[in-house]
């Protein structure tokens, strides 16, 4: 395996592009039928499973020995009462893989049930489920980890608006980073690449903060207090999914803080929610630690057991933010 991870990058890009075509068509079809309902998880499930099947199949063909640790498995989907969902997933996967059977789709999904090892891939087939349901931001996040460190990250944000943060009219962005090689942004079919870099803001009041839309996913009140302490008066950008890492990496926002909400103080972050995003920001010149300044440790398991919360900055602001946060944490 070359140190440049060329084959890994190319394969991951191909897999994530195929999955994003699938998720976009699920989102379009459902929006067309006006059938996306906030309470109804089934459209998400179809896109989740389909994305995971396509990515695992493509990865496994190229790297049959690499474990994949992904968010979903086929246990629920293969139950008789979900046969209609399984047919839908099979239909969407069949666009990329004609004549695929439902049985194969389940097998491909379960290629994602690997274990953490020295070298493994981690995948969130749809990150930001709630954003996906609303038609807002979501991401497909794939990363390769070796020796506890992320080496390659590919993040598709199909609804991101280039150099803006709202809306869904834009063409989306595909973000790619490999250790020591910098960070690139492509369009959604993998063309027109440009190197991206974090902001060079070094005065906290000028920084824009980004955070989850969902109050259950991080402590919004704490972020308000942090902003006040840092002299930030501009409202924070609320955005679903690892698209937050993408806008850090392009310099649009400069601080992303995610501390467990008081309702779920024991919550520990999942590896697939941060692997791809974190290497993207690091390779764009920024810094990623947990809430108390420790590096993220991807060797522990599906959860970042050795870490508490997440702090992402452009690097220049990092120690100031971690210090300010330290004075607010219990
Ligand atoms: P976001 O879109 O940034 O709010 O993050 C979405 C991710 O939050 C999902 O992929 C979940 O894995 C994760 N998540 C679910 N519950 C929690 C929680 N209580 N605290 C933090 N993150 C969570
Ligand atoms: Mg997720």
Short mmCIF file of C-alpha atoms and ligand atoms in Angstrom, two decimals:
data_model
loop_
_atom_site.label_atom_id
_atom_site.label_comp_id
_atom_site.label_asym_id
_atom_site.label_seq_id
_atom_site.Cartn_x
_atom_site.Cartn_y
_atom_site.Cartn_z
CA UNK A 1 0.00 0.00 0.00
CA UNK A 2 1.56 3.28 -1.03
CA UNK A 3 2.13 5.93 1.60
CA UNK A 4 0.25 8.39 -0.59
CA UNK A 5 -2.97 6.38 -0.22
CA UNK A 6 -3.72 6.99 -3.88
CA UNK A 7 -5.84 3.89 -4.41
CA UNK A 8 -7.63 4.43 -1.09
CA UNK A 9 -8.50 8.01 -2.04
CA UNK A 10 -9.72 7.11 -5.51
CA UNK A 11 -11.83 4.23 -4.25
CA UNK A 12 -13.32 6.24 -1.39
CA UNK A 13 -14.20 9.10 -3.75
CA UNK A 14 -15.84 6.71 -6.22
CA UNK A 15 -17.82 5.02 -3.44
CA UNK A 16 -19.00 8.25 -1.83
CA UNK A 17 -20.04 9.75 -5.19
CA UNK A 18 -22.09 6.62 -5.98
CA UNK A 19 -23.74 6.79 -2.56
CA UNK A 20 -24.52 10.49 -2.88
CA UNK A 21 -26.26 9.91 -6.22
CA UNK A 22 -28.42 7.38 -4.37
CA UNK A 23 -29.19 9.60 -1.37
CA UNK A 24 -30.02 12.54 -3.63
CA UNK A 25 -32.46 10.49 -5.63
CA UNK A 26 -34.15 9.22 -2.46
CA UNK A 27 -34.43 12.80 -1.22
CA UNK A 28 -35.78 14.03 -4.57
CA UNK A 29 -38.29 11.21 -4.98
CA UNK A 30 -39.63 11.64 -1.49
CA UNK A 31 -39.82 15.40 -1.71
CA UNK A 32 -41.65 15.03 -5.03
CA UNK A 33 -44.26 12.86 -3.38
CA UNK A 34 -44.41 15.17 -0.35
CA UNK A 35 -43.95 12.13 1.77
CA UNK A 36 -41.11 13.20 4.00
CA UNK A 37 -42.49 13.42 7.47
CA UNK A 38 -40.43 14.29 10.47
CA UNK A 39 -41.79 11.40 12.48
CA UNK A 40 -41.31 8.90 9.69
CA UNK A 41 -37.82 7.42 9.72
CA UNK A 42 -38.42 5.09 6.78
CA UNK A 43 -37.17 7.34 3.95
CA UNK A 44 -33.99 7.91 5.93
CA UNK A 45 -33.64 4.24 6.51
CA UNK A 46 -33.87 3.53 2.80
CA UNK A 47 -31.16 6.08 2.02
CA UNK A 48 -28.99 4.99 4.97
CA UNK A 49 -29.08 1.35 4.00
CA UNK A 50 -28.65 2.04 0.29
CA UNK A 51 -25.68 4.35 0.85
CA UNK A 52 -24.03 1.83 3.15
CA UNK A 53 -24.59 -1.08 0.75
CA UNK A 54 -23.06 0.77 -2.20
CA UNK A 55 -20.04 2.07 -0.29
CA UNK A 56 -19.27 -1.23 1.44
CA UNK A 57 -19.55 -3.15 -1.82
CA UNK A 58 -17.14 -0.80 -3.64
CA UNK A 59 -14.67 -0.70 -0.73
CA UNK A 60 -14.76 -4.45 -0.21
CA UNK A 61 -14.00 -5.13 -3.87
CA UNK A 62 -10.93 -2.92 -3.73
CA UNK A 63 -9.74 -3.79 -0.21
CA UNK A 64 -11.20 -7.19 0.74
CA UNK A 65 -9.01 -7.44 3.86
CA UNK A 66 -9.96 -4.09 5.38
CA UNK A 67 -12.66 -4.13 8.09
CA UNK A 68 -15.41 -1.53 7.70
CA UNK A 69 -17.05 -0.15 10.84
CA UNK A 70 -20.30 1.44 9.70
CA UNK A 71 -23.38 2.72 11.47
CA UNK A 72 -26.05 0.35 10.10
CA UNK A 73 -26.63 -3.40 9.82
CA UNK A 74 -29.30 -5.42 8.03
CA UNK A 75 -30.94 -7.03 11.10
CA UNK A 76 -34.09 -4.88 11.06
CA UNK A 77 -34.23 -4.53 7.30
CA UNK A 78 -34.32 -8.29 6.76
CA UNK A 79 -37.36 -8.80 9.00
CA UNK A 80 -40.51 -9.81 7.04
CA UNK A 81 -42.41 -6.71 8.18
CA UNK A 82 -39.81 -4.51 6.45
CA UNK A 83 -39.85 -6.30 3.12
CA UNK A 84 -41.21 -3.22 1.36
CA UNK A 85 -38.31 -1.12 2.65
CA UNK A 86 -35.88 -3.79 1.52
CA UNK A 87 -37.38 -3.73 -1.98
CA UNK A 88 -36.97 0.04 -2.07
CA UNK A 89 -33.35 -0.18 -0.96
CA UNK A 90 -32.73 -2.87 -3.58
CA UNK A 91 -34.33 -0.66 -6.24
CA UNK A 92 -32.03 2.28 -5.43
CA UNK A 93 -28.89 0.12 -5.14
CA UNK A 94 -29.86 -1.46 -8.47
CA UNK A 95 -29.36 1.88 -10.22
CA UNK A 96 -25.59 1.45 -9.66
CA UNK A 97 -25.59 -2.36 -9.60
CA UNK A 98 -28.22 -3.68 -12.03
CA UNK A 99 -29.77 -7.05 -11.13
CA UNK A 100 -28.61 -6.93 -7.51
CA UNK A 101 -30.79 -9.11 -5.25
CA UNK A 102 -32.23 -8.15 -1.87
CA UNK A 103 -30.12 -10.85 -0.30
CA UNK A 104 -26.95 -9.36 -1.76
CA UNK A 105 -28.00 -5.89 -0.58
CA UNK A 106 -28.22 -7.22 2.99
CA UNK A 107 -24.84 -8.92 2.64
CA UNK A 108 -23.25 -5.72 1.37
CA UNK A 109 -24.76 -3.69 4.24
CA UNK A 110 -23.29 -6.21 6.69
CA UNK A 111 -19.83 -5.80 5.22
CA UNK A 112 -19.99 -2.75 7.48
CA UNK A 113 -20.08 -4.84 10.66
CA UNK A 114 -16.30 -5.09 10.97
CA UNK A 115 -14.27 -4.49 14.10
CA UNK A 116 -11.79 -1.80 15.00
CA UNK A 117 -8.29 -2.95 14.13
CA UNK A 118 -4.89 -1.52 13.21
CA UNK A 119 -6.28 -0.47 9.83
CA UNK A 120 -10.01 0.00 9.24
CA UNK A 121 -12.58 2.16 7.48
CA UNK A 122 -15.39 3.92 9.28
CA UNK A 123 -18.58 5.06 7.57
CA UNK A 124 -21.62 7.15 8.36
CA UNK A 125 -23.83 6.46 5.31
CA UNK A 126 -26.07 9.43 6.20
CA UNK A 127 -24.79 11.78 8.85
CA UNK A 128 -27.33 14.36 9.98
CA UNK A 129 -30.42 12.23 9.52
CA UNK A 130 -32.63 14.99 10.84
CA UNK A 131 -31.21 17.44 8.33
CA UNK A 132 -31.77 14.90 5.56
CA UNK A 133 -35.43 14.62 6.60
CA UNK A 134 -35.88 18.38 6.62
CA UNK A 135 -34.19 18.67 3.22
CA UNK A 136 -31.32 20.56 4.89
CA UNK A 137 -27.69 19.63 5.34
CA UNK A 138 -26.50 16.06 5.63
CA UNK A 139 -23.27 14.27 4.79
CA UNK A 140 -21.86 10.95 3.69
CA UNK A 141 -18.70 10.42 5.68
CA UNK A 142 -16.02 7.82 4.99
CA UNK A 143 -12.56 7.60 6.53
CA UNK A 144 -9.59 5.27 6.68
CA UNK A 145 -7.88 4.88 10.03
CA UNK A 146 -4.47 3.36 10.64
CA UNK A 147 -2.73 3.08 14.00
CA UNK A 148 -5.45 5.16 15.65
CA UNK A 149 -5.03 8.11 13.27
CA UNK A 150 -7.25 9.12 10.38
CA UNK A 151 -5.29 8.84 7.11
CA UNK A 152 -7.92 9.55 4.46
CA UNK A 153 -11.28 11.26 4.73
CA UNK A 154 -13.96 11.77 2.08
CA UNK A 155 -17.00 13.82 2.96
CA UNK A 156 -19.89 14.48 0.60
CA UNK A 157 -22.23 17.34 1.50
CA UNK A 158 -24.83 17.18 -1.28
CA UNK A 159 -26.75 20.25 -0.11
CA UNK A 160 -23.91 22.56 0.81
CA UNK A 161 -23.82 25.88 -0.98
CA UNK A 162 -20.27 26.81 -2.00
CA UNK A 163 -19.04 29.67 0.21
CA UNK A 164 -22.38 30.00 1.88
CA UNK A 165 -24.08 28.07 4.61
CA UNK A 166 -27.81 27.94 4.04
CA UNK A 167 -30.24 26.66 1.48
CA UNK A 168 -30.17 23.58 -0.69
CA UNK A 169 -30.00 25.07 -4.16
CA UNK A 170 -26.23 24.74 -4.46
CA UNK A 171 -24.54 21.94 -6.24
CA UNK A 172 -23.04 20.41 -3.14
CA UNK A 173 -19.43 19.74 -2.27
CA UNK A 174 -17.15 16.75 -2.08
CA UNK A 175 -14.29 17.20 0.39
CA UNK A 176 -11.19 15.04 0.34
CA UNK A 177 -8.18 14.95 2.66
CA UNK A 178 -5.21 12.64 3.07
CA UNK A 179 -2.64 12.93 5.85
CA UNK A 180 0.14 15.31 4.90
CA UNK A 181 -1.43 16.13 1.54
CA UNK A 182 -3.79 19.01 2.31
CA UNK A 183 -7.53 19.29 1.81
CA UNK A 184 -9.44 19.65 -1.45
CA UNK A 185 -12.98 20.56 -2.41
CA UNK A 186 -14.53 19.09 -5.58
CA UNK A 187 -17.97 19.34 -7.10
CA UNK A 188 -20.34 16.42 -6.53
CA UNK A 189 -19.02 14.44 -9.47
CA UNK A 190 -15.40 14.79 -8.44
CA UNK A 191 -14.35 17.57 -10.83
CA UNK A 192 -13.07 21.16 -10.42
CA UNK A 193 -10.91 20.69 -7.38
CA UNK A 194 -9.58 23.55 -5.32
CA UNK A 195 -7.35 23.55 -2.28
CA UNK A 196 -9.14 24.72 0.83
CA UNK A 197 -7.86 26.37 3.97
CA UNK A 198 -9.21 27.41 7.34
CA UNK A 199 -9.70 31.09 8.18
CA UNK A 200 -6.80 33.18 9.45
CA UNK A 201 -8.84 34.92 12.13
CA UNK A 202 -6.87 35.26 15.34
CA UNK A 203 -9.15 37.56 17.27
CA UNK A 204 -12.06 35.62 18.84
CA UNK A 205 -14.71 38.37 18.42
CA UNK A 206 -14.30 38.12 14.64
CA UNK A 207 -14.86 34.37 14.61
CA UNK A 208 -18.07 32.66 13.57
CA UNK A 209 -19.15 29.71 15.67
CA UNK A 210 -20.97 26.71 14.25
CA UNK A 211 -23.01 24.11 16.15
CA UNK A 212 -25.65 21.39 15.68
CA UNK A 213 -29.21 22.28 14.84
CA UNK A 214 -30.47 19.67 17.29
CA UNK A 215 -30.36 20.87 20.91
CA UNK A 216 -30.13 17.24 22.05
CA UNK A 217 -26.79 16.80 20.27
CA UNK A 218 -24.80 19.49 22.09
CA UNK A 219 -25.09 22.07 24.83
CA UNK A 220 -26.40 25.22 23.11
CA UNK A 221 -26.57 27.17 26.37
CA UNK A 222 -22.91 26.47 27.05
CA UNK A 223 -22.04 27.68 23.55
CA UNK A 224 -23.92 30.91 24.21
CA UNK A 225 -21.88 31.45 27.37
CA UNK A 226 -18.69 30.57 25.50
CA UNK A 227 -19.49 33.06 22.75
CA UNK A 228 -20.12 35.75 25.32
CA UNK A 229 -16.84 34.98 27.08
CA UNK A 230 -14.97 35.19 23.78
CA UNK A 231 -16.71 38.44 22.80
CA UNK A 232 -18.48 36.87 19.82
CA UNK A 233 -21.68 38.78 19.11
CA UNK A 234 -22.62 37.29 15.74
CA UNK A 235 -25.14 34.47 15.93
CA UNK A 236 -23.75 30.98 15.52
CA UNK A 237 -24.37 28.99 12.32
CA UNK A 238 -26.58 26.02 13.13
CA UNK A 239 -26.06 23.18 10.70
CA UNK A 240 -26.64 19.43 10.69
CA UNK A 241 -23.96 16.81 10.08
CA UNK A 242 -20.24 17.00 9.39
CA UNK A 243 -21.00 19.82 6.96
CA UNK A 244 -19.89 21.88 10.00
CA UNK A 245 -16.36 20.52 9.53
CA UNK A 246 -16.58 21.45 5.85
CA UNK A 247 -17.40 25.09 6.57
CA UNK A 248 -14.54 25.19 9.11
CA UNK A 249 -12.19 23.77 6.47
CA UNK A 250 -13.19 26.41 3.91
CA UNK A 251 -12.78 29.22 6.43
CA UNK A 252 -16.42 30.20 6.59
CA UNK A 253 -16.68 29.40 10.29
CA UNK A 254 -13.76 29.31 12.70
CA UNK A 255 -15.04 27.50 15.80
CA UNK A 256 -17.19 24.35 16.22
CA UNK A 257 -17.92 23.25 19.78
CA UNK A 258 -19.88 20.12 20.68
CA UNK A 259 -20.20 19.34 24.39
CA UNK A 260 -22.81 16.75 25.47
CA UNK A 261 -26.15 18.33 26.31
CA UNK A 262 -27.09 18.32 30.02
CA UNK A 263 -29.77 15.73 29.13
CA UNK A 264 -27.15 13.20 27.96
CA UNK A 265 -23.98 13.95 29.95
CA UNK A 266 -22.68 10.41 29.44
CA UNK A 267 -22.91 10.60 25.63
CA UNK A 268 -19.65 9.75 23.89
CA UNK A 269 -19.13 10.71 20.26
CA UNK A 270 -19.21 8.04 17.56
CA UNK A 271 -16.08 7.52 15.44
CA UNK A 272 -17.99 7.85 12.14
CA UNK A 273 -19.36 11.24 13.20
CA UNK A 274 -15.86 12.77 13.38
CA UNK A 275 -13.26 10.74 11.47
CA UNK A 276 -13.71 12.22 7.98
CA UNK A 277 -14.52 15.72 9.23
CA UNK A 278 -11.54 15.90 11.57
CA UNK A 279 -8.87 15.04 8.98
CA UNK A 280 -10.48 17.51 6.58
CA UNK A 281 -10.08 20.38 9.05
CA UNK A 282 -6.60 19.30 10.13
CA UNK A 283 -5.38 19.10 6.56
CA UNK A 284 -6.94 22.50 5.88
CA UNK A 285 -4.69 23.88 8.64
CA UNK A 286 -7.07 23.69 11.61
CA UNK A 287 -7.09 21.79 14.87
CA UNK A 288 -9.45 19.19 16.37
CA UNK A 289 -9.44 18.01 19.99
CA UNK A 290 -11.96 17.01 22.58
CA UNK A 291 -13.52 19.50 24.99
CA UNK A 292 -10.48 19.51 27.27
CA UNK A 293 -7.84 19.70 24.55
CA UNK A 294 -6.97 16.02 24.10
CA UNK A 295 -6.44 14.56 20.62
CA UNK A 296 -9.18 12.23 19.34
CA UNK A 297 -8.32 8.56 19.88
CA UNK A 298 -9.80 6.31 17.20
CA UNK A 299 -8.46 3.07 18.76
CA UNK A 300 -11.06 2.62 21.51
CA UNK A 301 -14.09 1.26 19.70
CA UNK A 302 -17.19 2.63 18.01
CA UNK A 303 -17.28 5.45 20.53
CA UNK A 304 -14.52 7.92 21.32
CA UNK A 305 -14.38 6.54 24.87
CA UNK A 306 -11.20 8.39 25.74
CA UNK A 307 -12.61 11.78 24.78
CA UNK A 308 -15.26 14.19 26.01
CA UNK A 309 -16.99 16.43 23.48
CA UNK A 310 -15.32 18.02 20.46
CA UNK A 311 -13.63 21.36 19.79
CA UNK A 312 -12.69 22.33 16.25
CA UNK A 313 -11.00 25.59 15.31
CA UNK A 314 -8.83 27.19 12.66
CA UNK A 315 -5.85 26.38 14.91
CA UNK A 316 -5.02 29.99 15.76
CA UNK A 317 -7.98 30.19 18.15
CA UNK A 318 -7.67 26.72 19.62
CA UNK A 319 -5.96 27.27 22.96
CA UNK A 320 -8.09 30.35 23.64
CA UNK A 321 -11.31 28.42 22.99
CA UNK A 322 -10.29 25.36 25.03
CA UNK A 323 -9.22 27.60 27.91
CA UNK A 324 -12.46 29.60 27.85
CA UNK A 325 -14.45 26.38 27.67
CA UNK A 326 -12.48 24.96 30.60
CA UNK A 327 -13.63 27.82 32.79
CA UNK A 328 -17.29 27.05 31.91
CA UNK A 329 -17.28 23.27 32.23
CA UNK A 330 -18.20 21.80 35.61
P1 LIG B 1 -25.44 16.76 14.15
O1 LIG B 1 -26.07 16.75 12.82
O2 LIG B 1 -24.14 17.49 14.19
O3 LIG B 1 -26.37 17.20 15.22
O4 LIG B 1 -24.99 15.30 14.46
C1 LIG B 1 -25.67 14.17 14.06
C2 LIG B 1 -25.12 13.01 14.84
O5 LIG B 1 -25.37 13.19 16.22
C3 LIG B 1 -25.75 11.69 14.53
O6 LIG B 1 -25.04 11.02 13.52
C4 LIG B 1 -25.67 10.91 15.84
O7 LIG B 1 -24.70 9.88 15.77
C5 LIG B 1 -25.22 11.95 16.85
N1 LIG B 1 -25.97 11.94 18.11
C6 LIG B 1 -27.08 11.24 18.43
N2 LIG B 1 -27.44 11.49 19.71
C7 LIG B 1 -26.54 12.36 20.22
C8 LIG B 1 -26.37 12.99 21.50
N3 LIG B 1 -27.21 12.79 22.49
N4 LIG B 1 -25.32 13.84 21.64
C9 LIG B 1 -24.46 14.07 20.62
N5 LIG B 1 -24.58 13.50 19.40
C10 LIG B 1 -25.60 12.66 19.19
MG1 LIG B 2 -23.94 10.55 12.10
#
